[in-house]
Amino acid sequence: MTVQESTKASSDILVNAQALHGFVQRLWLKAGSSPTEAGLVADHLVMANLTGHDSHGVGMIPRYVKSLRDGVLALNQHVAIVRDAGAVLTVDGVRGFGQVVAYEAMDLGIERAKAMGICAVGLRNAHHIGRIGHWAEQCARQGLVSFHFVNVAGSVHVSPWGGSDGRFGTNPFCAAFPRKGKEPLVLDFATSGIAQGKARVAYNKGAKVAEGCLIDAQGRPTTDPRVMFEAPHGALRTFGEHKGHGLAMMCELFSGALTGGYTTHAETRVKHSGIINCMLSVIINPEAFDAADTEAEAEAFIEWVKASPRSTGTDQIFAPGEPERLRIAQRRSAGIPIDPGTWSEIIAAATALDMPQSDIASVHEAG
Ligand SMILES: NC(=O)c1ccc[n+]([C@@H]2O[C@H](COP(=O)([O-])OP(=O)(O)OC[C@H]3O[C@@H](n4cnc5c(N)ncnc54)[C@H](O)[C@@H]3O)[C@@H](O)[C@H]2O)c1
């Protein structure tokens, strides 16, 4: 497999990452965010686009603006420690920007894991925390291993294995392994066959999604993303048959029940425009183990895996996180592609916040 900029269609606009970052920052300042909050949100959304996960990039802005207008997303909130049990921390995101409260939750967990060897952080009630790899990378930059189990509390976009309607969210799982002097390995995926945002990107482009990812309102397989956005609604399917289904259920229980957050069921089923995430993060200092040479063992394994003879049509074997690194390099130099449907929704959201038209146009011109 080769990682190429295969997602760019001829109608897409190409935007410079730095110009886009400035635009996102100004947009949230205009909405009322503090400079720190606006910066953290811009860092996160633009990095999601740079890694190729457009589903969690600037295309989320219209949804966040709606959530703000509907009183679900609260600006300028900070994580509140609910219980401090040493190596176990329970924190509440008070429906603040996930890009802020998850950052603060990881900071607390990192400090504890460095001091105690391990820290389990239960973050509940956060507004959308976006690309989970971002949080694993924050831990990895400090030399720490981490695992993250996340639910999309109250969301019913994904059907259980054997079911025919949506019963839980796209519940992502993420794990990162830091390497000295090299980029960390970062495994980060939704437990649905495709993330909900990827169905949105396909819907905005008028494209189909891969087979096996969706069912319609009657529970029949379909490739038409309209079933996620127009009634009668269908659902996404989990990846890997019963295995993705099982992992999605564990994500829900660890993040929603264990942390004192909430799980998805009839009483909590979402009826608002916001996205609420709960996350259990287990952060470990590798130096706390009695391992003679973790690094050498890890590198020997990665090298061994990559030496496998290539199967037909494959020119490279990637470790988790490597496709994202390649895309960052490509998009930093060539620009970030944004489809016209998504871009016009972003402009409408910026206009609703009274952002000057000249400011909006400047991003397009910089592209
Ligand atoms: N906050 C939320 O509520 C929420 C919900 C669902 C998903 N998400 C996010 O959505 C994003 C996208 O999820 P997804 O399921 O579409 O991801 P995906 O299917 O693109 O899988 C990405 C993972 O697979 C690895 N990978 C991809 N191609 C590879 C290859 N050829 N060889 C080896 N490894 C490879 C990547 O490095 C990465 O770890 C994730 O960042 C996830 O955290 C967030």
Coordinates of C-alpha atoms and ligand atoms in Angstrom, one line a residue:
M1 CA 0.0 0.0 0.0
T2 CA 1.2 3.5 -0.8
V3 CA 0.0 6.5 1.1
Q4 CA -0.9 9.0 -1.6
E5 CA -3.1 12.1 -1.6
S6 CA -5.9 9.9 -3.1
T7 CA -8.7 11.8 -1.5
K8 CA -8.3 15.1 -3.4
A9 CA -11.1 15.5 -6.0
S10 CA -10.7 18.1 -8.8
S11 CA -13.3 20.4 -7.2
D12 CA -11.6 20.4 -3.8
I13 CA -9.9 23.6 -2.7
L14 CA -6.3 23.3 -1.3
V15 CA -5.7 25.3 1.8
N16 CA -2.3 26.1 3.4
A17 CA -2.2 24.5 6.9
Q18 CA -0.9 27.6 8.6
A19 CA -3.5 29.9 7.0
L20 CA -6.2 27.4 8.0
H21 CA -4.9 27.3 11.5
G22 CA -5.0 31.1 11.7
F23 CA -8.6 31.1 10.4
V24 CA -9.8 28.5 12.9
Q25 CA -8.2 30.4 15.7
R26 CA -9.8 33.7 14.7
L27 CA -13.2 31.9 14.3
W28 CA -13.2 30.7 17.8
L29 CA -11.9 34.0 19.2
K30 CA -14.9 35.6 17.4
A31 CA -17.2 33.0 19.1
G32 CA -15.9 34.0 22.5
S33 CA -13.1 31.5 23.2
S34 CA -10.0 32.6 25.1
P35 CA -6.7 32.8 23.0
T36 CA -5.5 29.5 24.6
E37 CA -8.8 27.7 23.8
A38 CA -8.9 29.0 20.2
G39 CA -5.3 27.9 19.8
L40 CA -5.8 24.4 21.2
V41 CA -8.9 23.9 19.0
A42 CA -7.1 25.1 15.9
D43 CA -4.1 22.8 16.7
H44 CA -6.3 19.8 17.0
L45 CA -8.6 20.3 14.0
V46 CA -5.8 21.3 11.6
M47 CA -3.7 18.3 12.8
A48 CA -6.6 16.0 12.1
N49 CA -6.7 17.3 8.5
L50 CA -3.0 17.1 8.2
T51 CA -3.0 13.4 9.3
G52 CA -5.7 12.7 6.6
H53 CA -8.5 12.3 9.1
D54 CA -10.7 15.0 7.5
S55 CA -13.7 13.5 9.4
H56 CA -12.2 15.0 12.6
G57 CA -10.8 18.2 11.1
V58 CA -12.1 21.6 10.3
G59 CA -15.3 20.0 8.8
M60 CA -16.4 19.7 12.4
I61 CA -16.7 23.5 12.8
P62 CA -20.3 23.8 11.7
R63 CA -21.3 21.0 14.1
Y64 CA -19.5 22.7 17.0
V65 CA -21.1 26.1 16.2
K66 CA -24.5 24.5 16.2
S67 CA -23.7 22.7 19.5
L68 CA -22.6 26.1 20.9
R69 CA -25.8 27.8 19.7
D70 CA -27.9 24.9 21.2
G71 CA -26.2 25.4 24.5
V72 CA -24.5 22.0 24.6
L73 CA -20.9 23.1 24.0
A74 CA -19.7 25.5 26.7
L75 CA -16.7 27.8 25.9
N76 CA -13.7 28.5 28.2
Q77 CA -14.3 25.5 30.5
H78 CA -11.5 23.6 32.4
V79 CA -11.4 20.1 33.6
A80 CA -12.6 19.6 37.1
I81 CA -11.0 16.9 39.3
V82 CA -13.9 14.9 40.8
R83 CA -11.8 12.4 42.7
D84 CA -8.1 12.1 43.2
A85 CA -7.2 8.5 44.2
G86 CA -3.5 8.8 43.4
A87 CA -2.9 6.6 40.4
V88 CA -6.6 6.9 39.5
L89 CA -8.0 10.3 38.6
T90 CA -11.6 11.1 37.8
V91 CA -12.1 14.3 35.9
D92 CA -15.2 16.1 34.5
G93 CA -15.0 17.9 31.2
V94 CA -18.1 20.0 32.1
R95 CA -19.2 19.9 28.4
G96 CA -16.2 22.2 27.6
F97 CA -14.3 22.0 24.3
G98 CA -12.9 18.4 24.2
Q99 CA -9.7 19.9 22.6
V100 CA -9.1 21.8 25.9
V101 CA -10.4 19.4 28.6
A102 CA -8.8 16.3 27.1
Y103 CA -5.5 18.2 26.8
E104 CA -5.8 19.2 30.5
A105 CA -6.8 15.6 31.5
M106 CA -3.8 14.2 29.7
D107 CA -1.5 16.8 31.3
L108 CA -2.7 15.6 34.8
G109 CA -2.3 12.0 33.9
I110 CA 1.2 12.5 32.4
E111 CA 2.4 14.2 35.6
R112 CA 1.0 11.3 37.8
A113 CA 2.3 8.5 35.5
K114 CA 5.8 10.1 35.7
A115 CA 5.6 10.2 39.5
M116 CA 3.8 6.9 40.1
G117 CA 4.6 4.7 37.0
I118 CA 1.0 4.5 35.9
C119 CA -2.1 6.7 35.9
A120 CA -5.7 5.8 34.8
V121 CA -7.6 9.0 34.0
G122 CA -11.3 8.8 33.6
L123 CA -12.5 11.8 31.7
R124 CA -16.3 12.2 31.5
N125 CA -18.7 14.7 30.0
A126 CA -16.4 16.2 27.5
H127 CA -17.6 17.8 24.3
H128 CA -16.2 16.0 21.2
I129 CA -12.5 15.1 21.9
G130 CA -11.9 14.6 18.1
R131 CA -9.0 12.5 16.9
I132 CA -7.9 10.3 19.8
G133 CA -4.4 9.9 18.4
H134 CA -3.8 13.5 19.4
W135 CA -4.1 12.6 23.1
A136 CA -1.9 9.5 22.7
E137 CA 0.7 11.6 21.0
Q138 CA 0.6 14.1 23.8
C139 CA 1.6 11.2 26.2
A140 CA 4.1 9.8 23.8
R141 CA 5.9 13.1 23.5
Q142 CA 6.7 12.7 27.2
G143 CA 8.0 9.2 26.6
L144 CA 4.8 7.5 27.9
V145 CA 2.8 4.5 26.6
S146 CA -0.9 5.0 26.6
F147 CA -4.2 3.2 25.8
H148 CA -7.5 5.0 25.4
F149 CA -11.0 3.7 25.4
V150 CA -13.7 6.1 24.3
N151 CA -17.5 6.2 24.0
V152 CA -19.7 8.6 22.1
A153 CA -22.2 8.8 25.0
G154 CA -25.8 8.5 23.9
S155 CA -25.0 8.1 20.2
V156 CA -26.8 5.3 18.3
H157 CA -24.9 5.4 15.0
V158 CA -23.6 1.8 15.1
S159 CA -25.4 -1.5 15.0
P160 CA -24.4 -4.4 17.2
W161 CA -23.0 -7.6 15.5
G162 CA -26.2 -9.4 14.6
G163 CA -28.4 -6.3 15.1
S164 CA -30.3 -4.3 12.6
D165 CA -30.4 -0.8 14.2
G166 CA -28.0 1.6 15.8
R167 CA -27.3 0.9 19.5
F168 CA -24.0 2.6 20.3
G169 CA -21.5 5.1 18.9
T170 CA -18.3 4.8 16.8
N171 CA -16.4 4.2 20.1
P172 CA -12.7 4.7 19.2
F173 CA -9.8 2.7 20.6
C174 CA -6.2 4.1 20.6
A175 CA -2.8 3.0 21.8
A176 CA 0.6 4.6 21.4
F177 CA 4.2 3.3 21.9
P178 CA 6.9 5.9 22.1
R179 CA 10.3 5.4 20.5
K180 CA 13.5 7.3 21.4
G181 CA 14.5 9.7 18.6
K182 CA 11.7 8.4 16.3
E183 CA 8.0 9.0 15.9
P184 CA 5.8 6.9 18.2
L185 CA 3.6 4.0 16.9
V186 CA 0.0 5.2 17.1
L187 CA -2.9 2.9 16.6
D188 CA -6.1 4.9 16.4
F189 CA -9.4 3.9 14.9
A190 CA -13.2 3.9 15.3
T191 CA -14.7 0.5 16.1
S192 CA -17.2 1.1 13.3
G193 CA -16.0 0.0 9.8
I194 CA -15.7 3.7 9.0
A195 CA -15.9 6.7 11.3
Q196 CA -19.2 8.6 11.3
G197 CA -17.3 11.7 10.0
K198 CA -16.0 9.7 7.0
A199 CA -19.7 8.9 6.1
R200 CA -20.3 12.7 6.3
V201 CA -17.3 13.5 4.1
A202 CA -18.6 10.9 1.5
Y203 CA -22.2 12.4 1.8
N204 CA -20.9 15.9 1.2
K205 CA -19.0 14.7 -1.9
G206 CA -22.0 12.7 -3.2
A207 CA -19.7 9.6 -3.0
K208 CA -20.4 6.0 -1.9
V209 CA -18.7 4.3 1.0
A210 CA -17.0 0.9 0.9
E211 CA -19.1 -2.2 1.1
G212 CA -19.8 -3.8 4.5
C213 CA -19.8 -0.4 6.4
L214 CA -23.5 0.5 6.4
I215 CA -27.0 -0.9 6.7
D216 CA -30.2 0.9 5.7
A217 CA -33.3 1.4 7.9
Q218 CA -34.4 -2.2 7.1
G219 CA -31.0 -3.6 8.2
R220 CA -29.9 -4.4 4.6
P221 CA -26.3 -3.7 3.5
T222 CA -25.9 -0.4 1.5
T223 CA -23.0 1.8 0.3
D224 CA -25.1 5.0 0.3
P225 CA -24.1 7.4 3.1
R226 CA -27.5 9.2 2.9
V227 CA -28.9 6.6 5.3
M228 CA -26.8 8.3 8.0
F229 CA -28.1 11.8 7.3
E230 CA -31.6 11.5 5.8
A231 CA -34.7 9.6 7.2
P232 CA -35.3 6.8 7.3
H233 CA -32.0 6.3 9.1
G234 CA -29.8 3.3 8.8
A235 CA -26.6 2.6 10.8
L236 CA -22.9 2.0 10.6
R237 CA -21.5 -1.6 11.1
T238 CA -18.7 -2.5 13.4
F239 CA -15.3 -3.5 11.9
G240 CA -14.1 -7.1 12.1
E241 CA -17.5 -8.6 12.7
H242 CA -17.9 -9.8 16.3
K243 CA -14.4 -8.6 17.3
G244 CA -15.1 -4.9 16.5
H245 CA -18.5 -5.3 18.2
G246 CA -16.9 -6.7 21.3
L247 CA -14.2 -3.9 21.4
A248 CA -16.9 -1.3 20.9
M249 CA -18.8 -2.6 23.9
M250 CA -15.6 -2.6 26.1
C251 CA -14.9 1.0 25.0
E252 CA -18.4 1.9 26.1
L253 CA -18.1 0.2 29.5
F254 CA -14.6 1.4 30.4
S255 CA -15.2 5.0 29.3
G256 CA -18.9 5.5 30.1
A257 CA -19.5 3.2 33.1
L258 CA -16.2 2.9 34.9
T259 CA -15.4 6.6 34.8
G260 CA -18.7 7.7 36.3
G261 CA -19.7 9.1 32.9
Y262 CA -22.7 7.5 31.2
T263 CA -23.3 4.7 28.6
T264 CA -25.8 4.7 25.7
H265 CA -29.3 3.4 26.4
A266 CA -32.9 4.4 26.1
E267 CA -32.6 7.2 28.8
T268 CA -29.4 8.7 27.5
R269 CA -30.0 8.4 23.8
V270 CA -28.8 11.8 22.3
K271 CA -31.5 14.3 21.4
H272 CA -29.2 17.3 20.9
S273 CA -26.7 18.5 18.4
G274 CA -23.6 18.0 20.6
I275 CA -21.2 15.1 20.8
I276 CA -20.3 14.0 24.3
N277 CA -17.3 11.8 24.8
C278 CA -16.1 9.9 27.8
M279 CA -12.5 8.4 27.8
L280 CA -10.6 6.1 30.0
S281 CA -6.8 6.7 29.4
V282 CA -4.2 4.4 31.0
I283 CA -0.9 6.1 30.9
I284 CA 2.3 4.1 31.7
N285 CA 5.9 5.1 32.3
P286 CA 7.9 2.4 30.5
E287 CA 10.8 3.0 32.8
A288 CA 8.7 1.7 35.7
F289 CA 9.0 -1.9 34.3
D290 CA 12.0 -4.1 35.0
A291 CA 12.8 -4.5 31.2
A292 CA 16.4 -4.9 30.2
D293 CA 16.0 -3.2 26.8
T294 CA 12.5 -2.3 25.8
E295 CA 13.7 -0.2 23.0
A296 CA 15.9 -2.8 21.4
E297 CA 13.1 -5.5 21.7
A298 CA 10.6 -3.1 20.1
E299 CA 12.9 -2.1 17.2
A300 CA 13.8 -5.7 16.5
F301 CA 10.1 -6.6 16.3
I302 CA 9.2 -3.6 14.0
E303 CA 12.1 -4.5 11.7
W304 CA 11.1 -8.1 11.6
V305 CA 7.5 -7.2 10.7
K306 CA 8.6 -4.8 7.9
A307 CA 10.9 -7.4 6.4
S308 CA 7.9 -9.6 5.3
P309 CA 7.9 -10.2 1.6
R310 CA 5.4 -7.8 0.0
S311 CA 2.0 -9.2 -1.1
T312 CA 0.9 -8.4 -4.7
G313 CA 0.1 -4.7 -5.1
T314 CA 1.9 -3.6 -1.9
D315 CA 5.1 -1.7 -1.8
Q316 CA 5.4 -0.9 1.8
I317 CA 4.5 -2.4 5.2
F318 CA 3.5 0.3 7.7
A319 CA 3.5 0.4 11.5
P320 CA 0.5 2.1 13.1
G321 CA 0.8 5.8 12.8
E322 CA 3.1 5.8 9.8
P323 CA 0.5 6.5 7.1
E324 CA -0.5 9.6 9.1
R325 CA 3.1 10.8 9.3
L326 CA 3.4 10.6 5.5
R327 CA 0.2 12.5 5.0
I328 CA 1.3 15.2 7.3
A329 CA 4.4 15.7 5.2
Q330 CA 2.4 15.6 1.9
R331 CA -0.3 18.0 3.1
R332 CA 2.1 20.5 4.7
S333 CA 3.8 20.9 1.3
A334 CA 0.8 20.5 -1.1
G335 CA -2.0 21.9 1.1
I336 CA -5.1 20.4 2.8
P337 CA -7.9 19.5 0.4
I338 CA -11.4 20.5 1.4
D339 CA -14.4 19.6 -0.6
P340 CA -16.8 22.4 -1.7
G341 CA -19.7 21.1 0.4
T342 CA -17.7 21.1 3.6
W343 CA -16.1 24.4 2.8
S344 CA -19.5 26.1 2.2
E345 CA -20.8 24.7 5.5
I346 CA -17.7 26.2 7.2
I347 CA -18.2 29.6 5.6
A348 CA -21.9 29.6 6.6
A349 CA -20.8 28.8 10.2
A350 CA -18.2 31.6 10.2
T351 CA -20.7 34.0 8.7
A352 CA -23.2 33.1 11.4
L353 CA -20.5 34.1 14.0
D354 CA -20.2 37.5 12.1
M355 CA -16.7 36.8 10.9
P356 CA -15.7 39.4 8.3
Q357 CA -16.0 38.1 4.7
S358 CA -12.5 39.4 4.0
D359 CA -11.2 37.2 6.7
I360 CA -13.0 34.1 5.3
A361 CA -11.8 34.9 1.7
S362 CA -8.2 35.3 2.9
V363 CA -8.0 31.5 3.7
H364 CA -9.1 30.6 0.2
E365 CA -6.6 33.0 -1.4
A366 CA -3.8 31.6 0.7
G367 CA -4.5 28.1 -0.6
Ligands
LIG1 N1 -14.0 11.5 19.2 C1 -14.8 10.6 18.7 O1 -16.0 10.5 19.1 C2 -14.4 9.7 17.6 C3 -15.2 8.6 17.2 C4 -14.8 7.8 16.2 C5 -13.5 8.0 15.6 N2 -12.7 9.0 16.0 C6 -11.5 9.3 15.3 O2 -11.6 9.1 13.9 C7 -10.4 8.9 13.4 C8 -10.5 8.0 12.2 O3 -10.8 6.7 12.6 P1 -10.9 5.5 11.5 O4 -11.5 4.4 12.1 O5 -11.5 6.1 10.2 O6 -9.3 5.3 11.2 P2 -8.7 4.4 10.0 O7 -9.6 3.3 9.6 O8 -8.1 5.3 9.0 O9 -7.5 3.7 10.8 C9 -6.4 4.4 11.3 C10 -5.4 3.6 12.0 O10 -5.0 2.5 11.1 C11 -3.6 2.7 10.8 N3 -3.4 2.3 9.4 C12 -4.0 2.8 8.4 N4 -3.6 2.3 7.2 C13 -2.6 1.4 7.6 C14 -1.8 0.5 6.9 N5 -1.8 0.4 5.5 N6 -0.9 -0.2 7.5 C15 -0.8 -0.1 8.9 N7 -1.6 0.7 9.6 C16 -2.5 1.4 9.0 C17 -3.3 4.2 11.1 O11 -1.9 4.4 11.4 C18 -4.2 4.4 12.3 O12 -3.6 4.0 13.5 C19 -9.5 8.4 14.5 O13 -8.5 9.4 14.7 C20 -10.4 8.3 15.7 O14 -9.8 8.6 16.9 C21 -13.1 9.8 17.0

